[in-house]
Amino acid sequence: QVQLVESGGGLVQAGGSLRLSCAASGRTFSNYAMGWFRQAPGKEREFVAAVSRSGIITYYADSVKGRFTISGDSAKNTVYLQMNSLKPEDTAVYYCAMKEGGWYGGTWYQEQGRYDMDHWGKGTLVTVSS
């Protein structure tokens, strides 16, 4: 059984930083991509960022581009999300997810990922105060 476990959420003031981590376990993974999604109260889940297994390919939502950085460590099956210059509108539950089979293209993760990722974590809450 595949498990994704997020950590690193918390309360931070606007302009501050947080780093989220997500570790995948349960079996050996060959080729995959991992991503971060978020869901604010009363809103639909939305794409934040995705990274290929190699870490070479990344893709970001426009709302976080230039502020957030996604990275991965394939040896540890772990993905990170460094969040800088946080804004109150970044407040949400952040979910880690994995799509097996390789890199599907950035727009796929942005448009389809919230419906079709293979595995999901339980989420970690990020609250940004003004």
mmCIF file of C-alpha atoms in Angstrom:
data_model
loop_
_atom_site.group_PDB
_atom_site.id
_atom_site.type_symbol
_atom_site.label_atom_id
_atom_site.label_comp_id
_atom_site.label_asym_id
_atom_site.label_seq_id
_atom_site.Cartn_x
_atom_site.Cartn_y
_atom_site.Cartn_z
ATOM 1 C CA GLN A 1 0.000 0.000 0.000
ATOM 2 C CA VAL A 2 1.411 3.343 -1.055
ATOM 3 C CA GLN A 3 1.570 6.037 1.595
ATOM 4 C CA LEU A 4 2.367 9.711 1.172
ATOM 5 C CA VAL A 5 3.040 11.613 4.363
ATOM 6 C CA GLU A 6 3.303 15.392 4.401
ATOM 7 C CA SER A 7 4.981 17.515 7.052
ATOM 8 C CA GLY A 8 6.040 21.109 7.600
ATOM 9 C CA GLY A 9 2.765 23.003 7.684
ATOM 10 C CA GLY A 10 1.981 25.599 10.308
ATOM 11 C CA LEU A 11 1.186 29.210 11.040
ATOM 12 C CA VAL A 12 3.326 31.950 9.536
ATOM 13 C CA GLN A 13 3.018 35.700 9.072
ATOM 14 C CA ALA A 14 2.597 37.216 5.649
ATOM 15 C CA GLY A 15 5.974 37.551 3.966
ATOM 16 C CA GLY A 16 7.356 34.551 5.801
ATOM 17 C CA SER A 17 8.499 31.152 4.599
ATOM 18 C CA LEU A 18 7.683 27.494 5.146
ATOM 19 C CA ARG A 19 9.055 24.282 3.726
ATOM 20 C CA LEU A 20 6.790 21.312 3.161
ATOM 21 C CA SER A 21 8.032 17.760 2.782
ATOM 22 C CA CYS A 22 6.337 14.635 1.478
ATOM 23 C CA ALA A 23 7.734 11.126 1.682
ATOM 24 C CA ALA A 24 6.369 8.222 -0.344
ATOM 25 C CA SER A 25 6.626 4.661 0.919
ATOM 26 C CA GLY A 26 5.053 1.262 0.534
ATOM 27 C CA ARG A 27 6.848 -0.222 -2.457
ATOM 28 C CA THR A 28 9.475 0.444 -5.091
ATOM 29 C CA PHE A 29 8.643 3.233 -7.501
ATOM 30 C CA SER A 30 10.062 3.209 -11.003
ATOM 31 C CA ASN A 31 8.977 6.288 -12.916
ATOM 32 C CA TYR A 32 6.669 8.943 -11.530
ATOM 33 C CA ALA A 33 6.054 12.598 -10.965
ATOM 34 C CA MET A 34 4.999 14.248 -7.757
ATOM 35 C CA GLY A 35 3.028 17.367 -7.146
ATOM 36 C CA TRP A 36 1.518 19.676 -4.601
ATOM 37 C CA PHE A 37 -2.081 20.758 -4.587
ATOM 38 C CA ARG A 38 -3.994 22.918 -2.141
ATOM 39 C CA GLN A 39 -7.548 23.469 -1.023
ATOM 40 C CA ALA A 40 -8.722 26.581 0.748
ATOM 41 C CA PRO A 41 -11.947 26.621 2.759
ATOM 42 C CA GLY A 42 -14.951 26.721 0.464
ATOM 43 C CA LYS A 43 -12.855 26.337 -2.667
ATOM 44 C CA GLU A 44 -11.961 23.515 -5.006
ATOM 45 C CA ARG A 45 -8.620 21.786 -4.825
ATOM 46 C CA GLU A 46 -6.103 23.473 -7.106
ATOM 47 C CA PHE A 47 -2.732 22.665 -8.578
ATOM 48 C CA VAL A 48 0.350 24.297 -7.083
ATOM 49 C CA ALA A 49 3.441 22.667 -8.561
ATOM 50 C CA ALA A 50 4.788 19.415 -10.010
ATOM 51 C CA VAL A 51 8.204 17.863 -10.482
ATOM 52 C CA SER A 52 9.489 14.925 -12.482
ATOM 53 C CA ARG A 53 11.195 12.025 -10.745
ATOM 54 C CA SER A 54 14.598 13.262 -11.917
ATOM 55 C CA GLY A 55 13.858 16.722 -10.550
ATOM 56 C CA ILE A 56 14.818 18.259 -13.872
ATOM 57 C CA ILE A 57 11.320 19.189 -15.007
ATOM 58 C CA THR A 58 9.148 21.455 -12.891
ATOM 59 C CA TYR A 59 5.905 23.276 -13.485
ATOM 60 C CA TYR A 60 4.110 25.897 -11.398
ATOM 61 C CA ALA A 61 0.754 27.554 -11.133
ATOM 62 C CA ASP A 62 0.982 31.214 -12.070
ATOM 63 C CA SER A 63 -0.158 32.203 -8.587
ATOM 64 C CA VAL A 64 2.981 30.783 -6.963
ATOM 65 C CA LYS A 65 5.568 31.204 -9.706
ATOM 66 C CA GLY A 66 8.616 33.036 -8.412
ATOM 67 C CA ARG A 67 7.654 32.468 -4.779
ATOM 68 C CA PHE A 68 7.479 28.668 -4.431
ATOM 69 C CA THR A 69 10.101 26.110 -5.411
ATOM 70 C CA ILE A 70 9.405 22.397 -5.809
ATOM 71 C CA SER A 71 12.225 19.872 -5.664
ATOM 72 C CA GLY A 72 12.600 16.149 -5.314
ATOM 73 C CA ASP A 73 14.976 13.545 -3.978
ATOM 74 C CA SER A 74 14.379 10.361 -5.948
ATOM 75 C CA ALA A 75 16.662 8.318 -3.690
ATOM 76 C CA LYS A 76 14.316 9.071 -0.822
ATOM 77 C CA ASN A 77 11.089 9.233 -2.856
ATOM 78 C CA THR A 78 10.582 12.613 -1.279
ATOM 79 C CA VAL A 79 9.345 15.923 -2.639
ATOM 80 C CA TYR A 80 9.699 19.362 -1.087
ATOM 81 C CA LEU A 81 7.906 22.651 -1.494
ATOM 82 C CA GLN A 82 9.786 25.752 -0.391
ATOM 83 C CA MET A 83 7.296 28.565 0.039
ATOM 84 C CA ASN A 84 8.590 32.123 0.309
ATOM 85 C CA SER A 85 6.875 35.504 0.417
ATOM 86 C CA LEU A 86 3.728 33.852 1.689
ATOM 87 C CA LYS A 87 0.426 35.687 1.385
ATOM 88 C CA PRO A 88 -2.829 35.237 3.304
ATOM 89 C CA GLU A 89 -4.382 33.839 0.123
ATOM 90 C CA ASP A 90 -1.896 30.948 0.308
ATOM 91 C CA THR A 91 -3.764 29.685 3.359
ATOM 92 C CA ALA A 92 -5.006 26.170 2.597
ATOM 93 C CA VAL A 93 -4.546 22.496 3.248
ATOM 94 C CA TYR A 94 -1.634 21.391 1.094
ATOM 95 C CA TYR A 95 -1.701 17.910 -0.377
ATOM 96 C CA CYS A 96 1.111 15.895 -1.832
ATOM 97 C CA ALA A 97 0.309 13.524 -4.700
ATOM 98 C CA MET A 98 2.044 11.072 -7.004
ATOM 99 C CA LYS A 99 1.291 10.102 -10.599
ATOM 100 C CA GLU A 100 3.058 6.946 -11.737
ATOM 101 C CA GLY A 101 4.231 6.341 -15.303
ATOM 102 C CA GLY A 102 6.449 9.333 -15.963
ATOM 103 C CA TRP A 103 5.984 13.020 -16.776
ATOM 104 C CA TYR A 104 2.647 13.857 -18.340
ATOM 105 C CA GLY A 105 3.357 17.497 -19.050
ATOM 106 C CA GLY A 106 2.849 20.505 -16.839
ATOM 107 C CA THR A 107 -0.567 21.412 -18.153
ATOM 108 C CA TRP A 108 -1.832 17.893 -17.453
ATOM 109 C CA TYR A 109 -1.023 18.232 -13.772
ATOM 110 C CA GLN A 110 -2.583 21.683 -13.703
ATOM 111 C CA GLU A 111 -5.801 20.684 -15.443
ATOM 112 C CA GLN A 112 -6.239 17.003 -14.642
ATOM 113 C CA GLY A 113 -4.028 16.298 -11.681
ATOM 114 C CA ARG A 114 -6.567 17.097 -9.017
ATOM 115 C CA TYR A 115 -8.768 14.358 -10.479
ATOM 116 C CA ASP A 116 -6.299 11.751 -11.708
ATOM 117 C CA MET A 117 -3.223 11.567 -9.501
ATOM 118 C CA ASP A 118 -2.699 7.967 -8.355
ATOM 119 C CA HIS A 119 -1.833 8.501 -4.709
ATOM 120 C CA TRP A 120 -2.576 11.274 -2.231
ATOM 121 C CA GLY A 121 -1.382 12.304 1.188
ATOM 122 C CA LYS A 122 -3.740 13.401 3.923
ATOM 123 C CA GLY A 123 -2.665 17.018 3.763
ATOM 124 C CA THR A 124 -0.971 19.567 5.969
ATOM 125 C CA LEU A 125 -2.461 22.916 6.957
ATOM 126 C CA VAL A 126 -0.696 26.145 6.083
ATOM 127 C CA THR A 127 -2.089 29.308 7.634
ATOM 128 C CA VAL A 128 -0.723 32.712 6.654
ATOM 129 C CA SER A 129 -1.753 35.586 8.896
ATOM 130 C CA SER A 130 -1.903 39.183 7.709
#
